[in-house]
């Protein structure tokens, strides 16, 4: 969100001639410019490398900024009185020229203030101006004391948390606190007690052994071809789409490529959607890769995160596995970028600096002249489009590795059926048959909570959020109504506020209701629910997965969380309770997402010798795209969906940018966007060629968290046309008459139209 006081400030501070080299500094403020300063007293500006931090005065405050460039005052021929930076904080640059170039590119493309973009690429401690951590300082971990190693675990029978720490330490010589936390959740307290009682002691973590502890299977022909194609491209830019069904051995390809790059002395950056959801990939990497590996994601403590970042930056870490923001990690010897599950929505930041890490991976690879591999069982439509335009080279993996067979997809028409806990009679029958055969069942419903509606059967009233145009979801286990859009909570009404009817009924199903009704129906069958509510404690998601793999649960109920990257070899029946939920959304992306989810969920099943069966409930059994998906698979679906997008002139055939505005007053967002529209249309005709400006219109959910929201959509035949138009106007937008009265943002290549 931009600020208006902007540009006056920079000019106001220039009123006397200067002859010193001028520093151009990025500051963490929502303004589109860099700021000019004189070097700190006694510092020779010409010797300062870009990428060092400076502490400097800005308005009434002291800020930490990053030096981006220097310039000589004569060359610019300008005069002015500049303020002086107070202190130089780093002798060596923290951000390399390559990283700064990427950040500048990204700020430019996504039209976000450069200073915020650059400063947010630093770990928080460094943003605050603290001294950098020494990456050579070994990480502190824990090991059993000699005494502790001999004591029987039964001594801790009454302290299960402590016992699980000791059990883990019995399996390995030492373990970092980060690793313990990842496996077991917050263990600070058990560690303190164990240390106090002499079970464990602190130790400096030793580097990993320099041998690969485990070798992989010999690759099949397609895997081999994929590895050869990418290794042949090492040393220059090339982009690949590793397009292989779940279980076809993509991870195996990543592992071998990583090893190949490590042998040549390069660093590898691996992006994953959410680290908590992909513990298996990290573990497989740790087992197979002998080189130091650093993880970067938001669940790390600040110090840990900075240490890992420093290890990447200094070249100590050879492999970096991270989520979205890891794309900006400085890596001096970056030689390969892998993007796992490239279709995943979490690669796009949905607030503030709205970048796509997947798309920036391509840009970064081009800057660094290295190959980039996007991998998915369900590639994004735009990635398949890029294959068809020969921008990406396709590396198909058509067979499942090993003996596993592809699952069978079927539809159940639920119109007019008597549903029990969201299940039609035939699905219910399948579930009990499968449970009787001793296999696991996975029921997928992307709706958490007990019921999406609390309803009065008498007058039709239902519980709504007071701050959003949305219904409240009933969460029975917490005894609350909860708005999934703004987070508002309140106790459920005890009777109808409109007609006085004393009974309100929960209508529809969420995962919580499925869990309770199905446990009642299948007595004695162990049921587990996996969603954000049931796994909110750190480490509990992984723990659940372990239990599932160990066969402690027979009936698994899950949301999107269960659709991602987990091998659940004993699941032979997958039920998707409501496919229509995704196929009819206000957002044109909805169908693509649902198709991806179906294939991803289906991919969890039938991995071993038992073939999987996937059953989807629908009220629209004739939907042409759904039928294409079912009969011909994801690739055919994608072709048909792309054809629809082409005819509708939607992305990826056209380029979009979405301007959003919101305010407490309904008129203001529309007025502001109107001003934007007029500003844009005042451009010379050549800037408007090929660009359509649609709106302003109210957002699909007009009121959210008390704010009224409106949209203005820009759509262009090419990315260039869109970028040229935005570039010409972006700095003027914060100065439009209504800009100060609304919260507004710009989203280039929006992935959600809400
Ligand atoms: P994906 O990442 O595409 O889901 P994985 O790489 O995880 O697939 O492979 C799925 C399973 O098949 C894993 O258990 C893996 O060890 C095994 N696997 C992969 N490649 C081969 C191969 N060439 N031969 C035998 N087993 C393989
Ligand atoms: Zn009523
Ligand atoms: Zn709400």
XYZ file of C-alpha atoms in Angstrom, residues 75-420:
346
model
C 27.106 13.311 -13.458
C 23.521 13.919 -12.405
C 24.111 17.642 -12.415
C 21.844 18.148 -9.465
C 22.171 20.259 -6.411
C 20.664 19.722 -3.045
C 21.319 19.300 0.607
C 21.308 15.689 1.601
C 21.239 14.155 5.004
C 24.119 12.028 6.076
C 23.814 8.343 6.911
C 24.721 7.748 10.556
C 26.527 4.403 10.580
C 27.775 1.752 8.258
C 26.611 -1.579 9.694
C 28.438 -4.124 7.515
C 31.956 -4.306 6.165
C 30.806 -6.840 3.542
C 27.575 -6.763 1.536
C 24.769 -8.967 2.872
C 22.923 -9.005 -0.427
C 24.865 -9.856 -3.554
C 24.561 -7.996 -6.835
C 22.643 -10.953 -8.218
C 20.108 -10.905 -5.367
C 19.696 -7.139 -5.621
C 19.083 -7.423 -9.353
C 16.417 -10.068 -8.771
C 14.743 -7.941 -6.085
C 14.749 -4.907 -8.371
C 13.250 -6.951 -11.165
C 10.556 -8.262 -8.846
C 9.719 -4.849 -7.363
C 9.397 -3.502 -10.873
C 7.270 -6.311 -12.230
C 4.916 -6.588 -9.253
C 4.837 -2.793 -8.831
C 5.754 -2.916 -5.173
C 7.900 -0.287 -3.413
C 11.537 -1.257 -3.953
C 12.688 -0.392 -0.434
C 10.133 -2.721 1.149
C 11.039 -5.466 -1.295
C 14.760 -5.222 -0.614
C 14.507 -4.845 3.149
C 12.054 -7.725 3.474
C 14.608 -10.025 1.818
C 16.736 -9.751 4.986
C 16.099 -11.940 8.043
C 14.320 -9.980 10.782
C 17.354 -9.565 13.049
C 19.292 -7.963 10.222
C 16.373 -5.724 9.321
C 16.510 -4.450 12.888
C 20.165 -3.522 12.462
C 21.656 -6.276 14.624
C 25.134 -7.641 13.928
C 25.154 -10.605 11.538
C 25.504 -14.055 13.082
C 28.669 -15.942 12.236
C 27.620 -18.795 9.958
C 30.729 -20.759 10.952
C 29.635 -20.874 14.552
C 28.324 -24.410 14.914
C 24.715 -24.891 15.798
C 24.111 -26.143 19.316
C 22.346 -29.453 19.644
C 21.663 -32.104 22.274
C 22.985 -35.579 22.939
C 22.493 -38.145 25.700
C 25.002 -38.043 28.521
C 26.951 -41.274 29.091
C 24.777 -41.849 32.112
C 21.584 -40.933 30.239
C 22.396 -43.416 27.500
C 22.397 -46.213 30.065
C 19.268 -45.370 31.991
C 16.156 -47.304 30.994
C 13.465 -45.282 29.244
C 10.884 -46.684 31.670
C 12.205 -44.230 34.249
C 10.408 -41.550 32.229
C 7.128 -43.455 32.010
C 5.325 -40.590 33.701
C 6.897 -37.868 31.559
C 5.930 -38.804 27.998
C 7.287 -35.616 26.406
C 10.686 -36.163 27.976
C 10.566 -39.826 27.028
C 9.949 -39.015 23.387
C 12.972 -36.672 23.360
C 15.176 -39.390 24.837
C 13.766 -41.968 22.429
C 14.719 -39.752 19.503
C 18.215 -39.137 20.889
C 18.704 -42.877 21.290
C 18.339 -43.217 17.540
C 21.022 -40.722 16.561
C 24.264 -39.442 18.014
C 23.080 -35.822 18.278
C 20.138 -33.724 17.304
C 19.687 -29.988 16.849
C 16.974 -28.225 18.768
C 15.377 -27.283 15.456
C 15.155 -30.910 14.431
C 13.725 -31.899 17.827
C 11.161 -29.156 17.536
C 10.225 -30.231 14.050
C 9.680 -33.811 15.146
C 8.111 -33.246 18.541
C 6.782 -29.708 18.737
C 7.840 -27.283 21.455
C 10.344 -29.221 23.563
C 11.989 -26.417 25.519
C 10.471 -27.527 28.771
C 11.270 -31.271 28.499
C 14.819 -30.350 27.411
C 15.288 -28.166 30.461
C 14.152 -30.968 32.775
C 16.183 -33.664 31.066
C 19.259 -31.464 31.222
C 18.641 -30.712 34.879
C 18.394 -34.416 35.698
C 21.542 -35.323 33.804
C 19.952 -37.215 30.915
C 21.215 -34.938 28.172
C 23.949 -32.400 27.488
C 24.454 -29.587 24.973
C 26.868 -30.240 22.149
C 28.145 -28.464 19.049
C 26.595 -30.058 16.005
C 29.179 -31.918 13.933
C 28.987 -31.498 10.177
C 27.230 -34.289 8.338
C 29.353 -37.201 7.185
C 30.724 -36.707 3.682
C 29.294 -39.919 2.330
C 25.855 -40.550 0.979
C 24.299 -42.713 3.624
C 21.740 -44.215 1.322
C 21.634 -44.766 -2.408
C 18.478 -44.580 -4.481
C 16.959 -47.145 -6.805
C 18.258 -47.347 -10.377
C 16.245 -44.876 -12.426
C 13.792 -45.998 -15.056
C 14.209 -44.809 -18.637
C 12.060 -41.682 -18.355
C 13.646 -40.644 -15.074
C 17.050 -41.176 -16.660
C 16.077 -39.012 -19.622
C 14.892 -36.255 -17.305
C 18.132 -36.329 -15.310
C 20.248 -36.306 -18.481
C 18.346 -33.418 -20.046
C 18.776 -31.216 -16.976
C 22.400 -32.162 -16.302
C 23.214 -31.393 -19.914
C 21.804 -27.912 -19.344
C 23.897 -27.162 -16.236
C 25.856 -23.969 -16.722
C 23.249 -22.168 -18.759
C 19.620 -21.148 -18.567
C 16.940 -23.673 -19.438
C 13.497 -24.279 -17.965
C 11.908 -27.682 -17.619
C 8.543 -28.991 -16.578
C 8.862 -32.351 -14.845
C 5.377 -33.615 -15.505
C 4.781 -36.901 -13.755
C 1.861 -38.443 -11.917
C 2.098 -38.856 -8.163
C 4.434 -41.697 -7.384
C 6.147 -41.588 -10.769
C 9.478 -40.801 -9.147
C 9.842 -37.026 -9.417
C 11.491 -36.784 -6.020
C 13.962 -39.418 -7.102
C 14.825 -37.167 -10.070
C 15.283 -34.159 -7.751
C 17.612 -36.207 -5.547
C 19.814 -37.371 -8.394
C 19.950 -33.899 -9.945
C 20.928 -32.450 -6.595
C 23.712 -34.987 -6.261
C 24.926 -34.218 -9.780
C 25.109 -30.487 -9.019
C 26.840 -31.059 -5.677
C 29.501 -33.151 -7.382
C 30.163 -30.220 -9.709
C 30.455 -27.823 -6.777
C 27.216 -25.902 -7.222
C 24.452 -24.956 -4.793
C 20.880 -26.148 -5.219
C 17.745 -24.245 -4.247
C 14.649 -26.376 -3.691
C 11.324 -24.633 -3.229
C 8.449 -26.450 -1.574
C 4.902 -25.156 -0.954
C 4.785 -25.545 2.833
C 7.557 -27.147 4.779
C 5.268 -28.521 7.462
C 3.398 -30.396 4.772
C 6.484 -31.867 3.131
C 8.539 -33.364 5.969
C 9.160 -36.464 3.894
C 11.018 -34.614 1.173
C 13.276 -32.966 3.741
C 13.939 -36.278 5.431
C 14.716 -38.005 2.161
C 17.119 -35.219 1.273
C 18.834 -35.524 4.625
C 19.274 -39.247 4.198
C 20.540 -39.062 0.671
C 22.526 -35.849 0.444
C 25.879 -35.748 2.152
C 26.296 -31.972 1.937
C 25.144 -29.376 4.492
C 21.511 -28.496 4.015
C 19.729 -25.388 5.253
C 16.021 -25.020 5.717
C 14.285 -21.674 5.373
C 10.688 -21.183 6.335
C 8.571 -19.050 8.580
C 8.198 -21.591 11.392
C 11.868 -21.205 12.346
C 12.916 -19.093 15.293
C 14.576 -15.843 14.212
C 18.111 -16.790 15.181
C 17.860 -20.151 13.521
C 16.451 -18.651 10.387
C 19.262 -16.136 10.166
C 21.913 -18.762 10.763
C 20.513 -20.867 7.936
C 20.307 -17.819 5.712
C 23.918 -16.918 6.518
C 25.012 -20.452 5.767
C 23.346 -20.247 2.372
C 24.783 -16.811 1.693
C 28.309 -17.763 2.680
C 28.223 -20.980 0.679
C 28.485 -23.303 3.700
C 25.062 -24.759 2.977
C 25.078 -26.477 -0.397
C 21.376 -27.245 -0.539
C 18.635 -24.877 0.565
C 15.091 -26.150 0.998
C 12.603 -23.428 1.607
C 9.172 -22.008 1.099
C 8.191 -19.071 -1.083
C 10.467 -16.380 0.344
C 13.548 -18.603 0.031
C 13.611 -17.609 -3.642
C 15.410 -14.425 -2.500
C 18.170 -16.187 -0.537
C 21.627 -15.105 -1.673
C 23.403 -18.182 -3.074
C 26.846 -17.439 -4.482
C 27.139 -20.685 -6.399
C 23.547 -21.334 -7.359
C 23.540 -23.923 -10.145
C 20.035 -25.397 -10.114
C 16.547 -24.415 -8.924
C 13.871 -27.033 -8.276
C 10.252 -26.042 -7.638
C 8.255 -28.931 -6.227
C 4.460 -28.948 -6.714
C 4.807 -25.915 -8.935
C 1.034 -25.574 -9.333
C 0.587 -24.860 -5.616
C -1.144 -21.619 -4.752
C 1.139 -20.922 -1.814
C 3.938 -19.876 -4.173
C 1.988 -16.681 -4.727
C 2.085 -14.233 -1.857
C -1.439 -12.964 -1.393
C -0.771 -9.754 0.511
C 1.699 -6.898 0.516
C 4.378 -7.736 -2.030
C 2.334 -10.101 -4.198
C 5.041 -12.042 -5.987
C 5.028 -15.540 -7.402
C 8.081 -17.494 -6.234
C 7.517 -20.033 -9.013
C 7.632 -17.355 -11.695
C 10.591 -15.631 -10.046
C 12.438 -18.959 -10.063
C 12.418 -18.743 -13.859
C 13.638 -15.144 -13.758
C 16.365 -15.981 -11.277
C 17.561 -18.959 -13.281
C 17.839 -16.739 -16.326
C 19.872 -14.157 -14.350
C 22.139 -16.894 -12.950
C 22.349 -18.855 -16.202
C 21.272 -22.080 -14.601
C 18.515 -24.606 -15.266
C 15.233 -24.569 -13.376
C 12.903 -27.546 -13.009
C 9.220 -27.122 -12.154
C 7.730 -30.387 -10.986
C 4.109 -31.449 -10.595
C 1.638 -34.243 -11.146
C -0.878 -31.544 -12.040
C 0.981 -28.680 -13.682
C -0.596 -25.255 -13.653
C -2.369 -24.385 -16.883
C 0.081 -21.575 -17.509
C 3.012 -23.983 -17.213
C 1.474 -26.351 -19.748
C 0.837 -23.347 -21.961
C 4.519 -22.459 -21.662
C 5.403 -25.990 -22.749
C 3.164 -25.594 -25.797
C 4.947 -22.363 -26.666
C 8.287 -24.133 -26.221
C 9.312 -21.892 -23.364
C 9.623 -24.900 -21.078
C 10.886 -28.278 -22.111
C 8.575 -31.043 -20.964
C 10.073 -33.986 -19.102
C 7.235 -36.493 -18.826
C 7.207 -39.372 -16.342
C 4.315 -41.518 -17.500
C 4.629 -44.603 -15.344
C 4.389 -44.979 -11.644
C 7.651 -46.223 -10.250
C 7.597 -49.734 -8.868
C 4.504 -51.886 -9.107
C 1.812 -49.354 -8.210
C -1.119 -48.984 -10.581
C -2.924 -45.749 -11.355
C -6.184 -45.300 -9.413
C -9.581 -45.610 -11.066
C -11.799 -42.505 -11.000
C -15.580 -42.802 -10.747
C -18.546 -40.475 -10.289
C -21.546 -40.959 -8.030
C -24.612 -38.926 -8.920
C -26.040 -37.891 -5.551
C -29.159 -36.112 -6.815
C -32.161 -37.306 -4.844
C -30.073 -39.625 -2.659
C -30.530 -39.856 1.088
C -27.218 -38.651 2.451
C -25.722 -39.761 5.752
